PDB file of C-alpha atoms in Angstrom:
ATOM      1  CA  UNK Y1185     -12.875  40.509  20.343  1.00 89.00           C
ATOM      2  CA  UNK Y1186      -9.742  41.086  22.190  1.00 96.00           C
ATOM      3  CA  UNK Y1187      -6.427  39.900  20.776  1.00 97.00           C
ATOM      4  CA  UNK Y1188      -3.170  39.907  22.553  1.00 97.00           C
ATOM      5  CA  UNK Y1189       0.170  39.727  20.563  1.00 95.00           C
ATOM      6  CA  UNK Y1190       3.744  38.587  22.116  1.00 95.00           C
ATOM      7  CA  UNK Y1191       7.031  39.867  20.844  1.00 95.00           C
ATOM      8  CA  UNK Y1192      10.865  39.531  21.490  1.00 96.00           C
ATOM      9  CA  UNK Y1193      11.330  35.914  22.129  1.00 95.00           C
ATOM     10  CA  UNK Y1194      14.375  34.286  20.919  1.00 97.00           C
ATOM     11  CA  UNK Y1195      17.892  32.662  21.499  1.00 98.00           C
ATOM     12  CA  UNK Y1196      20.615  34.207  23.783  1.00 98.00           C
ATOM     13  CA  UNK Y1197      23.449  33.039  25.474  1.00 98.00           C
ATOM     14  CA  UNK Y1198      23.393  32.294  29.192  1.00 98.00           C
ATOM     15  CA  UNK Y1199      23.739  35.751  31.001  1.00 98.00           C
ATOM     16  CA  UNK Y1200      22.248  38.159  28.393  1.00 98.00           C
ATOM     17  CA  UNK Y1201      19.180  39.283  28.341  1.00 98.00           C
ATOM     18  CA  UNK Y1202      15.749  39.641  25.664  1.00 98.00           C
ATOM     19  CA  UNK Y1203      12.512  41.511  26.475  1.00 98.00           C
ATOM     20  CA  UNK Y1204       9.267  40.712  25.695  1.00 98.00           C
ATOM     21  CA  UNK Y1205       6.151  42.870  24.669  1.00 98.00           C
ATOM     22  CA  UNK Y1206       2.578  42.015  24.767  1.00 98.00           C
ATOM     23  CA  UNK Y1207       0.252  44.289  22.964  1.00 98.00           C
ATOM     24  CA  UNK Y1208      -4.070  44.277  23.933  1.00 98.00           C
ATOM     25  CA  UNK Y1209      -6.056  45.229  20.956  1.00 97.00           C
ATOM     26  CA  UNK Y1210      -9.850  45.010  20.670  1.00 96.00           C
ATOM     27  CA  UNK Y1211     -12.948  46.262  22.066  1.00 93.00           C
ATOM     28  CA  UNK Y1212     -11.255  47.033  25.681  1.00 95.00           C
ATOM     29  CA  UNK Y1213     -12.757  49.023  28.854  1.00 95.00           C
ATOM     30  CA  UNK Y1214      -9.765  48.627  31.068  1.00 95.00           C
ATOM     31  CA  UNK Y1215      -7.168  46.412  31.789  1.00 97.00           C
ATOM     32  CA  UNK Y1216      -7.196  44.833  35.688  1.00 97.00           C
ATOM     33  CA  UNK Y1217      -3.679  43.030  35.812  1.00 97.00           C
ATOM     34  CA  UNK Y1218      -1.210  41.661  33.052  1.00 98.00           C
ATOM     35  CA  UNK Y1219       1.166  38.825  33.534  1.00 98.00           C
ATOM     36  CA  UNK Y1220       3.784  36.530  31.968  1.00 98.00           C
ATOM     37  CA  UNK Y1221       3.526  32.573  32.071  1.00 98.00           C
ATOM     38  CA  UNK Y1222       6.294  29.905  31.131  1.00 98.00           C
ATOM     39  CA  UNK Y1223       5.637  26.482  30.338  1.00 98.00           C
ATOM     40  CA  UNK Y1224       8.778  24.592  29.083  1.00 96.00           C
ATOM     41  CA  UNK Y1225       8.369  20.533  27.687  1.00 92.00           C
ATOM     42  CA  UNK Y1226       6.675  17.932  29.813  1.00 95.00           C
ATOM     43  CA  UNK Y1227       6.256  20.768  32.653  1.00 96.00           C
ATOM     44  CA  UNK Y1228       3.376  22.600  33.875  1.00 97.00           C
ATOM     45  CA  UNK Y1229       2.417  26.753  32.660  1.00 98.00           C
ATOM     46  CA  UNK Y1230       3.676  29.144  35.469  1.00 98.00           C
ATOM     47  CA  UNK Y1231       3.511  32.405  36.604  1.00 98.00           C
ATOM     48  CA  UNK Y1232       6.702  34.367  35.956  1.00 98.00           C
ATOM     49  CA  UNK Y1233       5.362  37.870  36.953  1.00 98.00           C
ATOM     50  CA  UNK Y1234       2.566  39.731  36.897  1.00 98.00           C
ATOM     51  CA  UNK Y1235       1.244  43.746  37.619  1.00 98.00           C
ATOM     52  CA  UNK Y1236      -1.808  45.236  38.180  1.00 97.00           C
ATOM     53  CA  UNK Y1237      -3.485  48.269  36.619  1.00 93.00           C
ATOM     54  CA  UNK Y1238      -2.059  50.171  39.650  1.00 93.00           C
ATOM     55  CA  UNK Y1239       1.383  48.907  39.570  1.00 94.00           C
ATOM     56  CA  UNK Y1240       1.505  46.095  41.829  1.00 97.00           C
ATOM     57  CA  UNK Y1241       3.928  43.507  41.067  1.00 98.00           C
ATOM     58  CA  UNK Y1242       4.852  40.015  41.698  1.00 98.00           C
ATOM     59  CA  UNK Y1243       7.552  37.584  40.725  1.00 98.00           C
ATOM     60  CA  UNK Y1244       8.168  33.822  40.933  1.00 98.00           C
ATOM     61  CA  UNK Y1245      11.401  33.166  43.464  1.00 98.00           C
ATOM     62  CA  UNK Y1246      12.842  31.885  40.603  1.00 97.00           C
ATOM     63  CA  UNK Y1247      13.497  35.373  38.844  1.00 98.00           C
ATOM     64  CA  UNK Y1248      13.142  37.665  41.353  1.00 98.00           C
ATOM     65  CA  UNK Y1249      16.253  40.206  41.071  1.00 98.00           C
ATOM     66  CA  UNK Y1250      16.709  39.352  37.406  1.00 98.00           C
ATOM     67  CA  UNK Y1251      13.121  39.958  35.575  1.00 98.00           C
ATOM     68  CA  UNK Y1252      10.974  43.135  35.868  1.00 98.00           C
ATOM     69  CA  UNK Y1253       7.634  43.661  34.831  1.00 98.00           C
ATOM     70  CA  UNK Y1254       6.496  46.986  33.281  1.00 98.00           C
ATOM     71  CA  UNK Y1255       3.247  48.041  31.639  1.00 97.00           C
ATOM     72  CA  UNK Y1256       2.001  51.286  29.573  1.00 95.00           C
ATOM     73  CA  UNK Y1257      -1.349  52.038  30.175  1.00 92.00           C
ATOM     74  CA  UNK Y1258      -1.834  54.357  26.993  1.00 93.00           C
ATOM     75  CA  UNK Y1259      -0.326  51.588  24.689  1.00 95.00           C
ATOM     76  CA  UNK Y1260      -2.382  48.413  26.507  1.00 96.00           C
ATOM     77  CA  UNK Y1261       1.057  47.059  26.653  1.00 97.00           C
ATOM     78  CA  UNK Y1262       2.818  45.117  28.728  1.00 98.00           C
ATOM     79  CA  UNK Y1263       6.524  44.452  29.054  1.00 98.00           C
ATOM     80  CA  UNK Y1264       9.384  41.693  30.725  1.00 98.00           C
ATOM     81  CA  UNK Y1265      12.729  42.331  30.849  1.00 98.00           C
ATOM     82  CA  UNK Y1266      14.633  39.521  31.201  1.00 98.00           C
ATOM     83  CA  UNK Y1267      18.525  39.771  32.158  1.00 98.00           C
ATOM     84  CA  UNK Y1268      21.076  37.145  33.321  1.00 98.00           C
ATOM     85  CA  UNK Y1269      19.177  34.451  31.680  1.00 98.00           C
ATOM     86  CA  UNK Y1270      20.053  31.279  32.466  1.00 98.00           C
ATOM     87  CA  UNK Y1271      19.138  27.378  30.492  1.00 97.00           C
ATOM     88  CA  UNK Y1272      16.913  27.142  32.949  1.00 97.00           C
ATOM     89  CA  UNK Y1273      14.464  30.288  31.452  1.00 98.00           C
ATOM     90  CA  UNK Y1274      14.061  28.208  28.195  1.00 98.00           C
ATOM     91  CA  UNK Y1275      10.347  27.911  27.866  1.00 98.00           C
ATOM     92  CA  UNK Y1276       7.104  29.159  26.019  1.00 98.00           C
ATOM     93  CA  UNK Y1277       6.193  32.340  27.207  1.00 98.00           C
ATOM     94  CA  UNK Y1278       2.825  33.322  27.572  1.00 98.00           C
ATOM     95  CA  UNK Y1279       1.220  36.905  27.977  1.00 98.00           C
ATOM     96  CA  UNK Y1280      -1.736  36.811  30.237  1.00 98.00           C
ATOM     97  CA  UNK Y1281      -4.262  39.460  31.052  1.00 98.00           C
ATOM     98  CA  UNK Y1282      -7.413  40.743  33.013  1.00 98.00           C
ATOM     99  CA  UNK Y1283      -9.966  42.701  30.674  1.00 97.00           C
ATOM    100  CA  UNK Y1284     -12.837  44.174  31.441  1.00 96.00           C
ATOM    101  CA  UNK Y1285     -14.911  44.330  27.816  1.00 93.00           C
ATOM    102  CA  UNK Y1286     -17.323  45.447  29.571  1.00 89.00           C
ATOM    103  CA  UNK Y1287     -17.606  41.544  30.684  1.00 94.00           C
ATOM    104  CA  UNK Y1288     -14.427  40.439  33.218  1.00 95.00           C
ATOM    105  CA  UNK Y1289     -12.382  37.459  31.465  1.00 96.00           C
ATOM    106  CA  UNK Y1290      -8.981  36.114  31.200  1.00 97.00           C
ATOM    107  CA  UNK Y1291      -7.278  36.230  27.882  1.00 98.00           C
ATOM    108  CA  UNK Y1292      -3.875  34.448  26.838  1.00 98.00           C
ATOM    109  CA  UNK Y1293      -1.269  35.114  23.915  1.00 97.00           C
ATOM    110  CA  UNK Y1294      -0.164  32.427  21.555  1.00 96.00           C
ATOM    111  CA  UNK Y1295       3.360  32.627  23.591  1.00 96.00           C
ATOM    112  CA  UNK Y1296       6.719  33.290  22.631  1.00 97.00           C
ATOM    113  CA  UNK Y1297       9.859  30.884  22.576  1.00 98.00           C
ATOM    114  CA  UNK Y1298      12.926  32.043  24.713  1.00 98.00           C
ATOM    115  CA  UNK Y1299      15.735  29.797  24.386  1.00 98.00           C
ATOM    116  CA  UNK Y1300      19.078  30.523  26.737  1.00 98.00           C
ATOM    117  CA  UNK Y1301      22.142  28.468  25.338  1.00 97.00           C
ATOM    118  CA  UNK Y1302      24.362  27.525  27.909  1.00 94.00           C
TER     119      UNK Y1302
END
Protein backbone atom coordinates (compact mmCIF):
# COMPACT_ATOMS: atom_id res chain seq x y z
CA UNK A 1 0.00 0.00 0.00
CA UNK A 2 1.44 3.26 -0.91
CA UNK A 3 0.50 6.39 1.03
CA UNK A 4 1.40 9.87 0.11
CA UNK A 5 1.31 12.70 2.78
CA UNK A 6 1.10 16.67 1.96
CA UNK A 7 2.56 19.31 4.19
CA UNK A 8 2.97 23.18 4.43
CA UNK A 9 -0.31 24.48 3.29
CA UNK A 10 -1.67 27.48 4.89
CA UNK A 11 -2.56 31.29 4.89
CA UNK A 12 -0.16 34.06 3.64
CA UNK A 13 -0.48 37.35 2.50
CA UNK A 14 -0.39 38.20 -1.19
CA UNK A 15 3.39 38.22 -2.22
CA UNK A 16 4.91 35.77 0.34
CA UNK A 17 5.51 32.60 -0.15
CA UNK A 18 4.74 28.69 1.64
CA UNK A 19 6.22 25.38 0.42
CA UNK A 20 4.78 22.27 0.25
CA UNK A 21 6.15 18.65 0.86
CA UNK A 22 4.80 15.41 -0.24
CA UNK A 23 6.24 12.36 1.32
CA UNK A 24 5.77 8.42 -0.64
CA UNK A 25 5.73 5.72 1.89
CA UNK A 26 4.88 2.07 1.21
CA UNK A 27 5.91 -0.87 -0.64
CA UNK A 28 7.70 1.34 -3.55
CA UNK A 29 10.08 0.15 -6.58
CA UNK A 30 10.64 3.55 -8.05
CA UNK A 31 9.07 6.63 -8.50
CA UNK A 32 8.39 7.71 -12.51
CA UNK A 33 7.22 11.47 -12.11
CA UNK A 34 5.68 13.54 -9.12
CA UNK A 35 3.42 16.48 -9.52
CA UNK A 36 1.27 19.13 -7.80
CA UNK A 37 -2.56 19.70 -8.66
CA UNK A 38 -4.91 22.69 -7.57
CA UNK A 39 -8.48 22.58 -7.58
CA UNK A 40 -10.09 25.71 -5.97
CA UNK A 41 -14.37 25.84 -5.45
CA UNK A 42 -16.68 25.17 -8.35
CA UNK A 43 -13.39 24.79 -10.66
CA UNK A 44 -11.80 21.91 -12.19
CA UNK A 45 -8.21 19.91 -10.52
CA UNK A 46 -5.10 21.22 -12.48
CA UNK A 47 -1.74 20.64 -13.02
CA UNK A 48 0.51 23.17 -11.29
CA UNK A 49 3.89 21.39 -11.94
CA UNK A 50 5.24 18.33 -12.23
CA UNK A 51 9.07 16.41 -12.52
CA UNK A 52 10.15 13.30 -13.52
CA UNK A 53 12.48 10.77 -11.90
CA UNK A 54 15.19 12.38 -14.11
CA UNK A 55 14.49 15.91 -13.43
CA UNK A 56 12.29 17.05 -16.06
CA UNK A 57 10.00 19.73 -15.21
CA UNK A 58 6.92 21.45 -16.21
CA UNK A 59 4.78 24.32 -15.06
CA UNK A 60 1.29 25.70 -15.78
CA UNK A 61 1.71 29.45 -17.54
CA UNK A 62 0.07 30.50 -14.69
CA UNK A 63 3.15 30.07 -12.23
CA UNK A 64 5.86 29.79 -14.31
CA UNK A 65 8.72 32.21 -12.84
CA UNK A 66 7.17 32.07 -9.38
CA UNK A 67 6.80 28.13 -8.39
CA UNK A 68 9.60 25.50 -8.62
CA UNK A 69 9.36 21.98 -8.34
CA UNK A 70 12.05 19.91 -6.54
CA UNK A 71 12.21 16.25 -5.57
CA UNK A 72 14.69 13.99 -3.32
CA UNK A 73 15.03 10.75 -4.57
CA UNK A 74 16.50 9.17 -1.23
CA UNK A 75 13.56 10.70 0.83
CA UNK A 76 10.58 9.74 -1.96
CA UNK A 77 9.84 13.33 -1.51
CA UNK A 78 8.69 15.83 -3.41
CA UNK A 79 8.69 19.58 -2.95
CA UNK A 80 6.84 23.22 -4.35
CA UNK A 81 8.00 26.32 -3.55
CA UNK A 82 5.66 28.78 -3.93
CA UNK A 83 6.71 32.65 -3.87
CA UNK A 84 4.83 35.86 -4.83
CA UNK A 85 1.58 34.24 -4.20
CA UNK A 86 -1.17 35.87 -5.30
CA UNK A 87 -5.50 35.37 -4.33
CA UNK A 88 -5.54 33.79 -7.25
CA UNK A 89 -3.21 30.51 -5.85
CA UNK A 90 -5.99 29.87 -3.21
CA UNK A 91 -6.92 26.31 -3.84
CA UNK A 92 -6.62 22.57 -2.63
CA UNK A 93 -3.43 21.31 -3.42
CA UNK A 94 -2.93 17.96 -4.40
CA UNK A 95 0.37 15.79 -4.54
CA UNK A 96 0.31 13.43 -7.42
CA UNK A 97 2.65 10.65 -8.34
CA UNK A 98 3.83 7.77 -10.74
CA UNK A 99 4.81 4.46 -8.77
CA UNK A 100 5.96 1.57 -9.93
CA UNK A 101 5.00 -1.19 -6.94
CA UNK A 102 6.08 -3.37 -9.00
CA UNK A 103 2.52 -2.63 -10.82
CA UNK A 104 2.50 1.15 -12.67
CA UNK A 105 -0.44 3.35 -11.04
CA UNK A 106 -1.27 6.82 -10.21
CA UNK A 107 -1.62 7.76 -6.61
CA UNK A 108 -3.04 11.16 -5.11
CA UNK A 109 -2.63 12.93 -1.58
CA UNK A 110 -5.56 14.04 0.46
CA UNK A 111 -4.38 17.80 -0.60
CA UNK A 112 -3.44 20.69 1.24
CA UNK A 113 -5.28 24.16 1.62
CA UNK A 114 -3.23 27.31 0.52
CA UNK A 115 -5.03 30.38 1.11
CA UNK A 116 -3.30 33.92 -0.20
CA UNK A 117 -5.11 36.98 1.51
CA UNK A 118 -5.12 39.82 -0.58
Amino acid sequence: QVQLVESGGGLVQAGGSLRLSCAASGTIFSIESMAWYRQAPGKQRDMVASITNGGNTNYADSVKGRFSISMDNAKDTVYLQMNSLKPEDTAAYYCNALIRTPFLRTYWGQGTQVTVSS
